[in-house]
Coordinates of N, CA and C and ligand atoms in Angstrom, one line a residue:
X24 N 155.0 12.3 89.2 CA 155.3 12.9 87.9 C 156.5 14.0 88.1
X25 N 156.2 14.8 89.1 CA 157.2 15.9 89.4 C 158.5 15.2 89.9
X26 N 158.4 14.1 90.7 CA 159.5 13.4 91.3 C 160.4 12.8 90.2
X27 N 159.7 12.2 89.2 CA 160.5 11.5 88.1 C 161.2 12.6 87.3
X28 N 160.5 13.7 87.1 CA 161.2 14.8 86.4 C 162.5 15.3 87.1
X29 N 162.4 15.4 88.4 CA 163.5 15.9 89.2 C 164.6 14.8 89.1
X30 N 164.3 13.5 89.3 CA 165.3 12.5 89.2 C 165.9 12.5 87.8
X31 N 165.1 12.6 86.8 CA 165.7 12.6 85.4 C 166.6 13.8 85.2
X32 N 166.3 15.0 85.8 CA 167.1 16.2 85.6 C 168.5 15.9 86.3
X33 N 168.4 15.3 87.6 CA 169.6 15.1 88.3 C 170.5 14.1 87.5
X34 N 169.9 13.1 87.0 CA 170.6 12.0 86.3 C 171.3 12.7 85.1
X35 N 170.6 13.5 84.4 CA 171.2 14.2 83.2 C 172.3 15.1 83.5
X36 N 172.1 15.8 84.7 CA 173.2 16.7 85.2 C 174.5 15.9 85.4
X37 N 174.4 14.8 86.1 CA 175.6 14.0 86.4 C 176.2 13.4 85.2
X38 N 175.3 13.0 84.2 CA 175.8 12.4 83.0 C 176.6 13.4 82.2
X39 N 176.0 14.7 82.1 CA 176.7 15.7 81.4 C 178.0 16.1 82.1
X40 N 178.0 16.2 83.4 CA 179.2 16.5 84.2 C 180.3 15.4 83.9
X41 N 179.8 14.2 84.0 CA 180.8 13.1 83.7 C 181.4 13.2 82.3
X42 N 180.5 13.5 81.4 CA 181.0 13.6 80.0 C 182.0 14.8 79.9
X43 N 181.7 15.9 80.5 CA 182.6 17.0 80.5 C 184.0 16.7 81.1
X44 N 183.9 15.9 82.2 CA 185.1 15.5 82.9 C 185.9 14.6 82.0
X45 N 185.2 13.7 81.3 CA 185.9 12.8 80.4 C 186.6 13.6 79.3
X46 N 185.9 14.6 78.7 CA 186.5 15.4 77.7 C 187.7 16.1 78.2
X47 N 187.6 16.6 79.4 CA 188.7 17.4 80.0 C 190.0 16.5 80.2
X48 N 189.7 15.2 80.7 CA 190.8 14.3 80.9 C 191.5 13.9 79.6
X49 N 190.6 13.7 78.6 CA 191.2 13.4 77.3 C 192.1 14.5 76.7
X50 N 191.6 15.7 76.9 CA 192.3 16.9 76.4 C 193.6 17.0 77.2
X51 N 193.6 16.7 78.5 CA 194.8 16.8 79.3 C 195.9 15.7 78.8
X52 N 195.4 14.5 78.5 CA 196.3 13.4 78.0 C 196.9 13.9 76.7
X53 N 196.1 14.5 75.8 CA 196.6 15.0 74.5 C 197.6 16.0 74.7
X54 N 197.3 17.0 75.6 CA 198.3 18.1 75.8 C 199.6 17.6 76.4
X55 N 199.5 16.6 77.3 CA 200.7 16.0 77.9 C 201.5 15.4 76.8
X56 N 200.8 14.6 76.0 CA 201.5 13.9 74.9 C 202.2 14.9 73.9
X57 N 201.5 16.0 73.6 CA 202.1 17.0 72.7 C 203.3 17.7 73.3
X58 N 203.3 17.8 74.7 CA 204.4 18.5 75.3 C 205.6 17.6 75.5
X59 N 205.4 16.3 75.5 CA 206.5 15.4 75.8 C 207.0 14.4 74.8
X60 N 206.2 14.2 73.7 CA 206.5 13.2 72.7 C 206.8 13.8 71.4
X61 N 207.9 13.3 70.8 CA 208.3 13.8 69.4 C 207.3 13.2 68.4
X62 N 206.7 14.0 67.6 CA 205.7 13.5 66.7 C 206.3 12.6 65.6
X63 N 207.4 12.9 65.1 CA 208.0 12.0 64.0 C 208.4 10.6 64.5
X64 N 209.1 10.6 65.6 CA 209.6 9.3 66.0 C 208.8 8.6 67.1
X65 N 207.9 9.4 67.7 CA 207.1 9.0 68.9 C 208.0 8.6 70.1
X66 N 209.2 9.2 70.1 CA 210.1 9.0 71.3 C 209.9 10.2 72.2
X67 N 210.3 10.1 73.5 CA 210.3 11.3 74.3 C 211.1 12.4 73.6
X68 N 210.6 13.7 73.7 CA 211.3 14.8 73.1 C 212.4 15.2 74.1
X69 N 213.1 16.3 73.7 CA 214.3 16.7 74.6 C 213.8 17.0 76.0
X70 N 212.7 17.7 76.1 CA 212.2 18.1 77.4 C 211.9 16.9 78.3
X71 N 211.2 15.9 77.7 CA 210.9 14.7 78.5 C 212.1 13.9 78.8
X72 N 213.0 13.8 77.8 CA 214.3 13.1 77.9 C 215.1 13.6 79.1
X73 N 215.3 14.9 79.1 CA 216.1 15.5 80.2 C 215.5 15.3 81.6
X74 N 214.2 15.3 81.6 CA 213.5 15.0 82.8 C 213.8 13.6 83.3
X75 N 213.7 12.6 82.4 CA 213.9 11.2 82.7 C 215.4 11.0 83.0
X76 N 216.3 11.7 82.3 CA 217.7 11.6 82.6 C 218.0 12.0 84.0
X77 N 217.5 13.1 84.4 CA 217.7 13.6 85.8 C 217.2 12.5 86.8
X78 N 216.1 11.9 86.5 CA 215.5 10.9 87.4 C 216.4 9.7 87.5
X79 N 216.9 9.2 86.4 CA 217.7 8.0 86.5 C 219.1 8.2 87.1
X80 N 219.6 9.5 86.8 CA 220.9 9.8 87.4 C 220.8 9.9 89.0
X81 N 219.6 10.4 89.4 CA 219.4 10.5 90.9 C 219.3 9.0 91.4
X82 N 218.6 8.2 90.7 CA 218.5 6.8 91.1 C 219.8 6.1 91.2
X83 N 220.7 6.3 90.1 CA 222.0 5.7 90.1 C 222.9 6.2 91.3
X84 N 222.7 7.5 91.6 CA 223.5 8.0 92.7 C 223.1 7.4 94.0
X85 N 221.8 7.2 94.2 CA 221.3 6.6 95.4 C 221.8 5.1 95.5
X86 N 221.8 4.4 94.4 CA 222.2 3.0 94.4 C 223.7 2.8 94.2
X87 N 224.5 3.9 94.1 CA 225.9 3.8 93.8 C 226.3 3.0 92.6
X88 N 225.5 3.2 91.5 CA 225.8 2.4 90.3 C 226.0 3.4 89.2
X89 N 226.8 3.0 88.1 CA 227.1 3.9 87.0 C 225.9 4.1 86.1
X90 N 225.9 5.3 85.4 CA 224.9 5.6 84.4 C 225.6 5.8 83.1
X91 N 225.3 5.0 82.1 CA 225.9 5.2 80.8 C 225.0 6.0 79.9
X92 N 225.6 7.0 79.2 CA 224.9 7.9 78.4 C 225.4 7.8 77.0
X93 N 224.6 7.5 76.0 CA 225.0 7.4 74.6 C 224.4 8.5 73.8
X94 N 225.3 9.3 73.2 CA 224.8 10.4 72.3 C 224.9 9.8 70.8
X95 N 223.8 9.7 70.1 CA 223.8 9.0 68.8 C 223.5 10.1 67.8
X96 N 224.3 10.1 66.7 CA 224.1 11.1 65.6 C 224.2 10.3 64.3
X97 N 223.2 10.6 63.4 CA 223.2 10.0 62.1 C 224.3 10.6 61.2
X98 N 225.1 9.8 60.5 CA 226.2 10.3 59.8 C 225.7 10.9 58.4
X99 N 226.3 12.0 58.1 CA 226.0 12.7 56.8 C 224.5 12.7 56.5
X100 N 223.7 13.1 57.5 CA 222.3 13.0 57.2 C 221.8 14.0 56.2
X101 N 222.6 15.1 56.1 CA 222.2 16.2 55.2 C 222.2 15.6 53.7
X102 N 223.1 14.7 53.5 CA 223.2 14.1 52.2 C 221.9 13.2 51.8
X103 N 221.4 12.6 52.9 CA 220.2 11.8 52.7 C 219.1 12.7 52.3
X104 N 218.9 13.8 53.0 CA 217.8 14.8 52.7 C 218.0 15.3 51.3
X105 N 219.3 15.7 51.0 CA 219.6 16.3 49.7 C 219.3 15.3 48.5
X106 N 219.8 14.0 48.7 CA 219.6 13.1 47.6 C 218.3 12.4 47.5
X107 N 217.7 12.2 48.7 CA 216.4 11.4 48.7 C 215.2 12.2 49.0
X108 N 215.4 13.4 49.5 CA 214.2 14.3 49.9 C 214.0 14.2 51.4
X109 N 213.4 15.3 51.9 CA 213.1 15.4 53.3 C 212.1 14.3 53.8
X110 N 211.0 14.0 53.0 CA 210.1 12.9 53.6 C 210.8 11.6 53.7
X111 N 211.8 11.3 52.8 CA 212.5 10.0 53.0 C 213.5 10.1 54.2
X112 N 214.0 11.3 54.4 CA 214.9 11.6 55.6 C 214.1 11.4 56.8
X113 N 212.8 11.8 56.8 CA 211.9 11.6 58.0 C 211.7 10.1 58.3
X114 N 211.5 9.4 57.2 CA 211.3 7.9 57.3 C 212.5 7.3 57.9
X115 N 213.7 7.7 57.5 CA 215.0 7.1 58.0 C 215.1 7.4 59.5
X116 N 214.7 8.6 59.9 CA 214.8 9.0 61.4 C 213.8 8.1 62.2
X117 N 212.6 7.9 61.6 CA 211.6 7.0 62.3 C 212.1 5.6 62.4
X118 N 212.8 5.1 61.3 CA 213.3 3.7 61.3 C 214.4 3.6 62.3
X119 N 215.3 4.6 62.4 CA 216.4 4.5 63.3 C 215.9 4.5 64.7
X120 N 214.9 5.3 65.0 CA 214.4 5.3 66.4 C 213.8 4.0 66.8
X121 N 213.2 3.3 65.8 CA 212.6 2.0 66.1 C 213.8 1.0 66.4
X122 N 214.8 1.0 65.6 CA 216.0 0.1 65.8 C 216.6 0.4 67.2
X123 N 216.8 1.7 67.5 CA 217.4 2.0 68.8 C 216.5 1.4 70.0
X124 N 215.2 1.7 69.8 CA 214.3 1.3 70.9 C 214.2 -0.2 71.1
X125 N 214.3 -0.9 70.0 CA 214.1 -2.4 70.1 C 215.4 -3.1 70.6
X126 N 216.5 -2.4 70.7 CA 217.7 -3.1 71.2 C 218.1 -2.7 72.6
X127 N 217.3 -1.9 73.3 CA 217.7 -1.5 74.7 C 216.8 -2.2 75.7
X128 N 217.2 -2.1 76.9 CA 216.3 -2.8 78.0 C 215.1 -1.9 78.3
X129 N 214.1 -2.4 78.8 CA 212.9 -1.6 79.2 C 213.3 -0.5 80.1
X130 N 214.3 -0.7 81.0 CA 214.7 0.3 81.9 C 215.5 1.4 81.3
X131 N 216.0 1.2 80.1 CA 216.8 2.3 79.4 C 215.9 3.3 78.9
X132 N 216.4 4.5 78.6 CA 215.6 5.6 78.1 C 216.2 6.0 76.7
X133 N 215.3 6.0 75.7 CA 215.7 6.5 74.4 C 214.9 7.8 74.1
X134 N 215.6 8.8 73.7 CA 214.8 10.1 73.4 C 215.4 10.7 72.2
X135 N 214.6 11.6 71.5 CA 215.2 12.4 70.4 C 215.7 13.7 71.0
X136 N 217.0 13.9 70.9 CA 217.6 15.1 71.5 C 217.3 16.3 70.7
X137 N 217.2 16.0 69.3 CA 217.0 17.1 68.4 C 217.4 16.7 67.0
X138 N 216.9 17.2 66.0 CA 217.3 16.9 64.6 C 217.6 15.5 64.4
X139 N 218.8 15.1 64.0 CA 219.2 13.7 63.8 C 220.0 13.2 65.0
X140 N 219.8 13.7 66.2 CA 220.5 13.3 67.4 C 219.6 12.6 68.3
X141 N 220.0 11.5 68.9 CA 219.3 10.8 69.9 C 220.1 10.6 71.1
X142 N 219.5 10.4 72.3 CA 220.2 10.1 73.5 C 219.6 8.8 74.1
X143 N 220.5 8.0 74.5 CA 220.1 6.7 75.2 C 220.8 6.7 76.6
X144 N 220.0 6.6 77.6 CA 220.5 6.5 79.0 C 220.3 5.1 79.6
X145 N 221.4 4.5 80.0 CA 221.3 3.1 80.6 C 221.7 3.2 82.0
X146 N 220.7 3.2 82.9 CA 221.0 3.2 84.3 C 221.6 1.9 84.8
X147 N 222.4 1.9 85.8 CA 223.1 0.8 86.4 C 223.9 0.0 85.4
X148 N 224.5 0.7 84.5 CA 225.3 0.0 83.4 C 226.7 0.6 83.3
X149 N 227.6 -0.3 83.4 CA 229.1 0.2 83.4 C 229.5 0.2 81.9
X150 N 230.8 0.7 81.8 CA 231.3 1.0 80.4 C 231.4 -0.2 79.5
X151 N 231.8 -1.3 80.0 CA 232.0 -2.5 79.1 C 230.7 -2.9 78.5
X152 N 229.6 -3.0 79.3 CA 228.3 -3.4 78.9 C 227.7 -2.3 77.9
X153 N 228.0 -1.0 78.2 CA 227.4 0.0 77.4 C 228.1 0.1 76.0
X154 N 229.4 -0.3 76.1 CA 230.2 -0.3 74.8 C 229.6 -1.4 73.9
X155 N 229.4 -2.5 74.5 CA 228.8 -3.6 73.7 C 227.5 -3.2 73.0
X156 N 226.6 -2.6 73.9 CA 225.3 -2.1 73.3 C 225.5 -1.1 72.2
X157 N 226.4 -0.1 72.4 CA 226.7 0.9 71.4 C 227.2 0.3 70.1
X158 N 228.1 -0.7 70.2 CA 228.6 -1.3 69.0 C 227.4 -2.1 68.3
X159 N 226.6 -2.7 69.1 CA 225.5 -3.5 68.5 C 224.5 -2.5 67.8
X160 N 224.3 -1.3 68.4 CA 223.4 -0.4 67.8 C 223.9 0.1 66.4
X161 N 225.2 0.4 66.4 CA 225.9 0.8 65.1 C 225.6 -0.3 64.1
X162 N 225.9 -1.5 64.4 CA 225.8 -2.6 63.4 C 224.3 -2.8 63.0
X163 N 223.4 -2.7 63.9 CA 222.0 -2.9 63.6 C 221.5 -1.8 62.7
X164 N 221.8 -0.6 63.0 CA 221.4 0.6 62.1 C 222.0 0.4 60.7
X165 N 223.3 0.0 60.7 CA 223.9 -0.1 59.4 C 223.2 -1.2 58.6
X166 N 222.8 -2.3 59.2 CA 222.2 -3.4 58.4 C 220.7 -3.2 58.2
X167 N 220.1 -2.6 59.1 CA 218.6 -2.5 59.0 C 218.0 -1.3 58.4
X168 N 218.8 -0.2 58.4 CA 218.3 1.1 57.9 C 218.9 1.5 56.6
X169 N 218.1 1.8 55.6 CA 218.7 2.4 54.4 C 217.7 3.4 53.8
X170 N 218.3 4.3 53.0 CA 217.4 5.3 52.4 C 217.3 4.9 50.9
X171 N 216.1 5.1 50.4 CA 215.9 4.7 49.0 C 215.8 5.9 48.1
X172 N 216.8 5.8 47.2 CA 216.8 6.9 46.2 C 216.7 6.3 44.8
X173 N 215.6 6.5 44.2 CA 215.3 5.8 42.9 C 215.3 4.3 43.2
X174 N 216.2 3.5 42.6 CA 216.2 2.1 42.8 C 217.4 1.7 43.7
X175 N 218.2 2.7 44.1 CA 219.4 2.3 44.9 C 219.1 2.5 46.4
X176 N 219.7 1.6 47.2 CA 219.5 1.7 48.6 C 220.8 2.2 49.2
X177 N 220.7 3.2 50.0 CA 221.9 3.9 50.5 C 222.1 3.5 52.0
X178 N 223.2 2.8 52.4 CA 223.3 2.4 53.8 C 223.4 3.6 54.7
X179 N 222.8 3.5 55.8 CA 222.8 4.6 56.8 C 223.7 4.2 58.0
X180 N 224.5 5.1 58.5 CA 225.3 4.7 59.7 C 225.1 5.8 60.7
X181 N 225.5 5.4 62.0 CA 225.5 6.3 63.1 C 226.8 6.4 63.8
X182 N 227.1 7.5 64.4 CA 228.2 7.6 65.3 C 227.7 7.7 66.7
X183 N 228.4 7.1 67.7 CA 228.0 7.1 69.1 C 229.0 7.6 70.0
X184 N 228.7 8.6 70.8 CA 229.6 9.1 71.9 C 229.1 8.5 73.2
X185 N 230.0 7.8 73.9 CA 229.6 7.2 75.1 C 230.3 7.8 76.3
X186 N 229.5 8.2 77.3 CA 230.1 8.7 78.5 C 229.5 8.0 79.7
X187 N 230.3 7.6 80.6 CA 229.8 6.8 81.8 C 230.0 7.7 83.0
X188 N 228.8 7.9 83.7 CA 228.8 8.8 84.9 C 228.9 7.9 86.1
X189 N 229.8 8.3 87.0 CA 230.0 7.5 88.2 C 229.5 8.3 89.4
X190 N 228.7 7.7 90.3 CA 228.2 8.4 91.4 C 229.3 9.0 92.2
X191 N 229.2 10.2 92.7 CA 230.2 10.8 93.5 C 231.1 11.7 92.7
X192 N 231.0 11.7 91.4 CA 231.9 12.5 90.6 C 231.3 13.9 90.4
X193 N 230.1 14.1 91.0 CA 229.5 15.5 91.0 C 229.0 16.0 89.7
X194 N 228.8 15.2 88.8 CA 228.3 15.7 87.5 C 226.9 16.2 87.5
X195 N 226.7 17.3 86.8 CA 225.3 17.8 86.6 C 224.8 17.3 85.3
X196 N 223.5 17.5 85.1 CA 222.9 17.1 83.8 C 223.7 17.7 82.6
X197 N 224.0 19.0 82.8 CA 224.7 19.7 81.7 C 226.1 19.1 81.5
X198 N 226.8 18.7 82.5 CA 228.1 18.1 82.4 C 227.9 16.8 81.6
X199 N 226.9 16.0 82.0 CA 226.7 14.7 81.4 C 226.5 14.8 79.9
X200 N 225.6 15.8 79.5 CA 225.3 15.9 78.1 C 226.5 16.5 77.3
X201 N 227.2 17.4 78.0 CA 228.4 18.0 77.3 C 229.5 16.9 77.1
X202 N 229.7 16.0 78.1 CA 230.7 15.0 77.9 C 230.3 14.0 76.9
X203 N 229.0 13.6 76.8 CA 228.5 12.6 75.8 C 228.7 13.3 74.4
X204 N 228.5 14.6 74.4 CA 228.6 15.3 73.1 C 230.1 15.3 72.7
X205 N 231.0 15.5 73.7 CA 232.4 15.5 73.3 C 232.9 14.2 72.8
X206 N 232.3 13.1 73.4 CA 232.6 11.7 73.0 C 232.1 11.6 71.5
X207 N 230.9 12.1 71.2 CA 230.4 12.0 69.9 C 231.3 12.7 68.9
X208 N 231.8 13.9 69.3 CA 232.7 14.7 68.5 C 233.9 13.8 68.1
X209 N 234.4 13.1 69.0 CA 235.6 12.2 68.7 C 235.2 11.1 67.7
X210 N 234.0 10.5 68.0 CA 233.6 9.4 67.1 C 233.5 10.0 65.6
X211 N 233.0 11.2 65.5 CA 232.8 11.8 64.1 C 234.2 12.1 63.6
X212 N 235.1 12.7 64.4 CA 236.4 13.0 63.9 C 237.2 11.8 63.5
X213 N 237.0 10.7 64.2 CA 237.8 9.5 63.9 C 237.3 8.7 62.7
X214 N 236.2 9.3 62.0 CA 235.8 8.7 60.8 C 234.3 8.3 60.7
X215 N 233.6 8.5 61.8 CA 232.1 8.2 61.8 C 231.9 6.6 61.8
X216 N 230.6 6.2 61.9 CA 230.2 4.8 61.9 C 231.0 4.1 63.0
X217 N 231.1 4.7 64.2 CA 231.9 4.1 65.3 C 231.4 4.6 66.6
X218 N 232.0 3.9 67.7 CA 231.7 4.4 69.0 C 232.9 5.0 69.6
X219 N 232.8 6.0 70.4 CA 233.9 6.6 71.1 C 233.6 6.7 72.6
X220 N 234.4 6.0 73.4 CA 234.1 6.1 74.9 C 235.0 7.2 75.4
X221 N 234.4 8.1 76.1 CA 235.1 9.2 76.7 C 235.7 8.8 78.0
X222 N 237.0 9.1 78.2 CA 237.6 8.9 79.5 C 238.1 10.2 80.0
X223 N 237.3 10.8 81.0 CA 237.7 12.1 81.5 C 239.1 12.0 82.2
X224 N 239.9 13.0 82.1 CA 241.2 13.0 82.7 C 241.1 12.7 84.2
X225 N 242.0 12.0 84.8 CA 241.9 11.7 86.2 C 241.9 13.0 87.0
X226 N 241.0 13.0 88.0 CA 241.0 14.2 88.9 C 240.1 15.3 88.4
X227 N 239.4 15.1 87.2 CA 238.5 16.1 86.7 C 237.4 16.3 87.7
X228 N 237.1 17.5 88.1 CA 236.1 17.8 89.1 C 234.9 18.5 88.3
X229 N 233.7 18.0 88.7 CA 232.5 18.5 88.0 C 231.7 19.3 89.0
X230 N 230.7 20.0 88.4 CA 229.7 20.7 89.3 C 230.3 21.8 90.2
X231 N 231.5 22.3 89.8 CA 232.1 23.3 90.6 C 231.9 24.7 90.0
Ligands
GTP15 N1 214.3 14.9 57.1 C1 214.7 15.5 58.3 N2 215.9 16.1 58.4 C2 216.2 16.7 59.5 C3 215.4 16.7 60.6 N3 216.0 17.4 61.6 C4 217.2 17.7 61.1 N4 217.3 17.3 59.9 C5 218.5 17.5 59.0 O1 219.6 16.9 59.4 C6 220.8 17.5 58.8 C7 221.9 17.6 59.7 O2 223.0 18.0 59.0 P1 224.4 18.3 59.6 O3 224.3 18.9 61.0 O4 225.2 19.1 58.6 O5 225.1 16.9 59.8 P2 225.3 15.7 58.9 O6 225.0 15.9 57.5 O7 224.5 14.6 59.5 O8 226.8 15.4 59.0 P3 227.6 14.8 60.3 O9 226.7 14.9 61.5 O10 228.8 15.6 60.4 O11 227.9 13.4 59.9 C8 220.3 18.8 58.2 O12 220.2 18.8 56.8 C9 218.9 19.0 58.8 O13 218.0 19.6 57.9 C10 214.1 16.1 60.5 O14 213.2 16.1 61.4 N5 213.8 15.5 59.3

């Protein structure tokens, strides 16, 4: 009788310890998700994106292959919010994120950089291939995403700044993001709804 009581107590102790461990693991998974995933788009947030970008850049440097980085920004997005409302704007951002994600390779990284800006990193990808991808993304967003205001559908477009990092040019993560952002600036200035490939001046030294 006493023996079975002891066995039962031990079994209950392990069961409750196991249960507590399971709760702890679930809580940890939830916390990790909250720290790394953007709630609206379910894409990696800026923190997770920068972490992955650093990882793929190191990988490309080891393999002596280029890394193409696309900075994507929704055109005149303020107008969408103003005309259709913030919740509709949120839907548009979620829709765009799905389009971007569905047109890249599994090895590419898509993340929400902030607001209406996304970053796509394509490891082992040279400029010609990246440019084709960027043009395709522009066309896909234009045809697949629209905001609904009353009965009218408003086409949504994106501008893409493309920067190609070559191993050996000494670029830091900050340089990479800055250059992709400069490319985006040109795409916007040239009229939006387009891709601009940045060509750094010959001899430009980074990371100094
Ligand atoms: N609905 C919604 N709007 C957002 C979110 N994040 C940023 N925005 C809006 O995005 C808009 C960005 O506006 P601007 O920076 O002026 O740029 P823009 O209107 O897209 O114009 P250009 O970039 O110059 O083409 C602002 O109105 C922000 O409020 C979000 O999570 N949801």
